[in-house]
Amino acid sequence: DASTDGLLRGPASAINAGAFTLSVLGVAVTTDGSTQYRDADDNALSAAAFFAASSTGSEVPVQFTQGAGTIVADELELEDAD
């Protein structure tokens, strides 16, 4: 199967800090060991710190790879609340 890269941006929902998953615009996003996490200043975060700081409605840009029907985040970033 070919994979596709993309960018998804919108409010986070269905945040599962234990499984390191969330949804953006209703699209389920999973993470893996190669996912990078960034804060609003582009500093690296751990997965635990990223998910601890995330809340429903937070604006989250997701750079992802899609393959076999699954969207896996390459990078997740927290954005400043305006």
C-alpha positions as protocol buffer text, in pm:
chain_id: "A"
residue {
  index: 1
  type: ASP
  ca { x: 0 y: 0 z: 0 }
}
residue {
  index: 2
  type: ALA
  ca { x: 119 y: 349 z: -82 }
}
residue {
  index: 3
  type: SER
  ca { x: 121 y: 602 z: 197 }
}
residue {
  index: 4
  type: THR
  ca { x: 13 y: 964 z: 173 }
}
residue {
  index: 5
  type: ASP
  ca { x: 150 y: 1262 z: 367 }
}
residue {
  index: 6
  type: GLY
  ca { x: -76 y: 1547 z: 469 }
}
residue {
  index: 7
  type: LEU
  ca { x: -161 y: 1824 z: 711 }
}
residue {
  index: 8
  type: LEU
  ca { x: -473 y: 1843 z: 924 }
}
residue {
  index: 9
  type: ARG
  ca { x: -553 y: 2142 z: 1144 }
}
residue {
  index: 10
  type: GLY
  ca { x: -845 y: 2199 z: 1376 }
}
residue {
  index: 11
  type: PRO
  ca { x: -983 y: 2161 z: 1726 }
}
residue {
  index: 12
  type: ALA
  ca { x: -880 y: 1851 z: 1918 }
}
residue {
  index: 13
  type: SER
  ca { x: -1139 y: 1612 z: 2057 }
}
residue {
  index: 14
  type: ALA
  ca { x: -1153 y: 1255 z: 2188 }
}
residue {
  index: 15
  type: ILE
  ca { x: -816 y: 1306 z: 2360 }
}
residue {
  index: 16
  type: ASN
  ca { x: -689 y: 981 z: 2513 }
}
residue {
  index: 17
  type: ALA
  ca { x: -373 y: 1058 z: 2710 }
}
residue {
  index: 18
  type: GLY
  ca { x: -324 y: 692 z: 2803 }
}
residue {
  index: 19
  type: ALA
  ca { x: -325 y: 571 z: 2443 }
}
residue {
  index: 20
  type: PHE
  ca { x: -168 y: 890 z: 2300 }
}
residue {
  index: 21
  type: THR
  ca { x: -452 y: 936 z: 2050 }
}
residue {
  index: 22
  type: LEU
  ca { x: -687 y: 1220 z: 1962 }
}
residue {
  index: 23
  type: SER
  ca { x: -921 y: 1335 z: 1690 }
}
residue {
  index: 24
  type: VAL
  ca { x: -896 y: 1652 z: 1482 }
}
residue {
  index: 25
  type: LEU
  ca { x: -1201 y: 1762 z: 1284 }
}
residue {
  index: 26
  type: GLY
  ca { x: -1352 y: 1422 z: 1365 }
}
residue {
  index: 27
  type: VAL
  ca { x: -1058 y: 1232 z: 1214 }
}
residue {
  index: 28
  type: ALA
  ca { x: -891 y: 978 z: 1445 }
}
residue {
  index: 29
  type: VAL
  ca { x: -516 y: 1039 z: 1477 }
}
residue {
  index: 30
  type: THR
  ca { x: -280 y: 781 z: 1626 }
}
residue {
  index: 31
  type: THR
  ca { x: 83 y: 826 z: 1730 }
}
residue {
  index: 32
  type: ASP
  ca { x: 384 y: 599 z: 1734 }
}
residue {
  index: 33
  type: GLY
  ca { x: 743 y: 601 z: 1857 }
}
residue {
  index: 34
  type: SER
  ca { x: 854 y: 835 z: 1579 }
}
residue {
  index: 35
  type: THR
  ca { x: 586 y: 1103 z: 1639 }
}
residue {
  index: 36
  type: GLN
  ca { x: 735 y: 1439 z: 1739 }
}
residue {
  index: 37
  type: TYR
  ca { x: 554 y: 1667 z: 1984 }
}
residue {
  index: 38
  type: ARG
  ca { x: 600 y: 2045 z: 1995 }
}
residue {
  index: 39
  type: ASP
  ca { x: 471 y: 2327 z: 2214 }
}
residue {
  index: 40
  type: ALA
  ca { x: 351 y: 2665 z: 2085 }
}
residue {
  index: 41
  type: ASP
  ca { x: 714 y: 2790 z: 2078 }
}
residue {
  index: 42
  type: ASP
  ca { x: 826 y: 2488 z: 1871 }
}
residue {
  index: 43
  type: ASN
  ca { x: 1008 y: 2329 z: 2167 }
}
residue {
  index: 44
  type: ALA
  ca { x: 1015 y: 1949 z: 2183 }
}
residue {
  index: 45
  type: LEU
  ca { x: 778 y: 1783 z: 2430 }
}
residue {
  index: 46
  type: SER
  ca { x: 732 y: 1427 z: 2547 }
}
residue {
  index: 47
  type: ALA
  ca { x: 411 y: 1252 z: 2449 }
}
residue {
  index: 48
  type: ALA
  ca { x: 296 y: 1264 z: 2811 }
}
residue {
  index: 49
  type: ALA
  ca { x: 360 y: 1640 z: 2836 }
}
residue {
  index: 50
  type: PHE
  ca { x: 184 y: 1708 z: 2505 }
}
residue {
  index: 51
  type: PHE
  ca { x: -127 y: 1515 z: 2603 }
}
residue {
  index: 52
  type: ALA
  ca { x: -128 y: 1663 z: 2955 }
}
residue {
  index: 53
  type: ALA
  ca { x: -133 y: 2013 z: 2800 }
}
residue {
  index: 54
  type: SER
  ca { x: -397 y: 1928 z: 2538 }
}
residue {
  index: 55
  type: SER
  ca { x: -763 y: 1996 z: 2596 }
}
residue {
  index: 56
  type: THR
  ca { x: -1079 y: 1954 z: 2395 }
}
residue {
  index: 57
  type: GLY
  ca { x: -1106 y: 2243 z: 2153 }
}
residue {
  index: 58
  type: SER
  ca { x: -731 y: 2316 z: 2149 }
}
residue {
  index: 59
  type: GLU
  ca { x: -612 y: 2405 z: 1799 }
}
residue {
  index: 60
  type: VAL
  ca { x: -376 y: 2128 z: 1689 }
}
residue {
  index: 61
  type: PRO
  ca { x: -195 y: 2109 z: 1355 }
}
residue {
  index: 62
  type: VAL
  ca { x: -109 y: 1749 z: 1263 }
}
residue {
  index: 63
  type: GLN
  ca { x: 150 y: 1650 z: 1004 }
}
residue {
  index: 64
  type: PHE
  ca { x: 66 y: 1291 z: 922 }
}
residue {
  index: 65
  type: THR
  ca { x: 125 y: 986 z: 709 }
}
residue {
  index: 66
  type: GLN
  ca { x: -179 y: 785 z: 604 }
}
residue {
  index: 67
  type: GLY
  ca { x: -148 y: 423 z: 510 }
}
residue {
  index: 68
  type: ALA
  ca { x: -374 y: 120 z: 537 }
}
residue {
  index: 69
  type: GLY
  ca { x: -663 y: 344 z: 645 }
}
residue {
  index: 70
  type: THR
  ca { x: -484 y: 480 z: 952 }
}
residue {
  index: 71
  type: ILE
  ca { x: -359 y: 833 z: 1010 }
}
residue {
  index: 72
  type: VAL
  ca { x: -35 y: 832 z: 1210 }
}
residue {
  index: 73
  type: ALA
  ca { x: 96 y: 1168 z: 1330 }
}
residue {
  index: 74
  type: ASP
  ca { x: 451 y: 1256 z: 1225 }
}
residue {
  index: 75
  type: GLU
  ca { x: 429 y: 1579 z: 1429 }
}
residue {
  index: 76
  type: LEU
  ca { x: 171 y: 1728 z: 1666 }
}
residue {
  index: 77
  type: GLU
  ca { x: 193 y: 2088 z: 1784 }
}
residue {
  index: 78
  type: LEU
  ca { x: 12 y: 2286 z: 2050 }
}
residue {
  index: 79
  type: GLU
  ca { x: -91 y: 2636 z: 1942 }
}
residue {
  index: 80
  type: ASP
  ca { x: -133 y: 2944 z: 2157 }
}
residue {
  index: 81
  type: ALA
  ca { x: -492 y: 3018 z: 2251 }
}
residue {
  index: 82
  type: ASP
  ca { x: -593 y: 3353 z: 2107 }
}
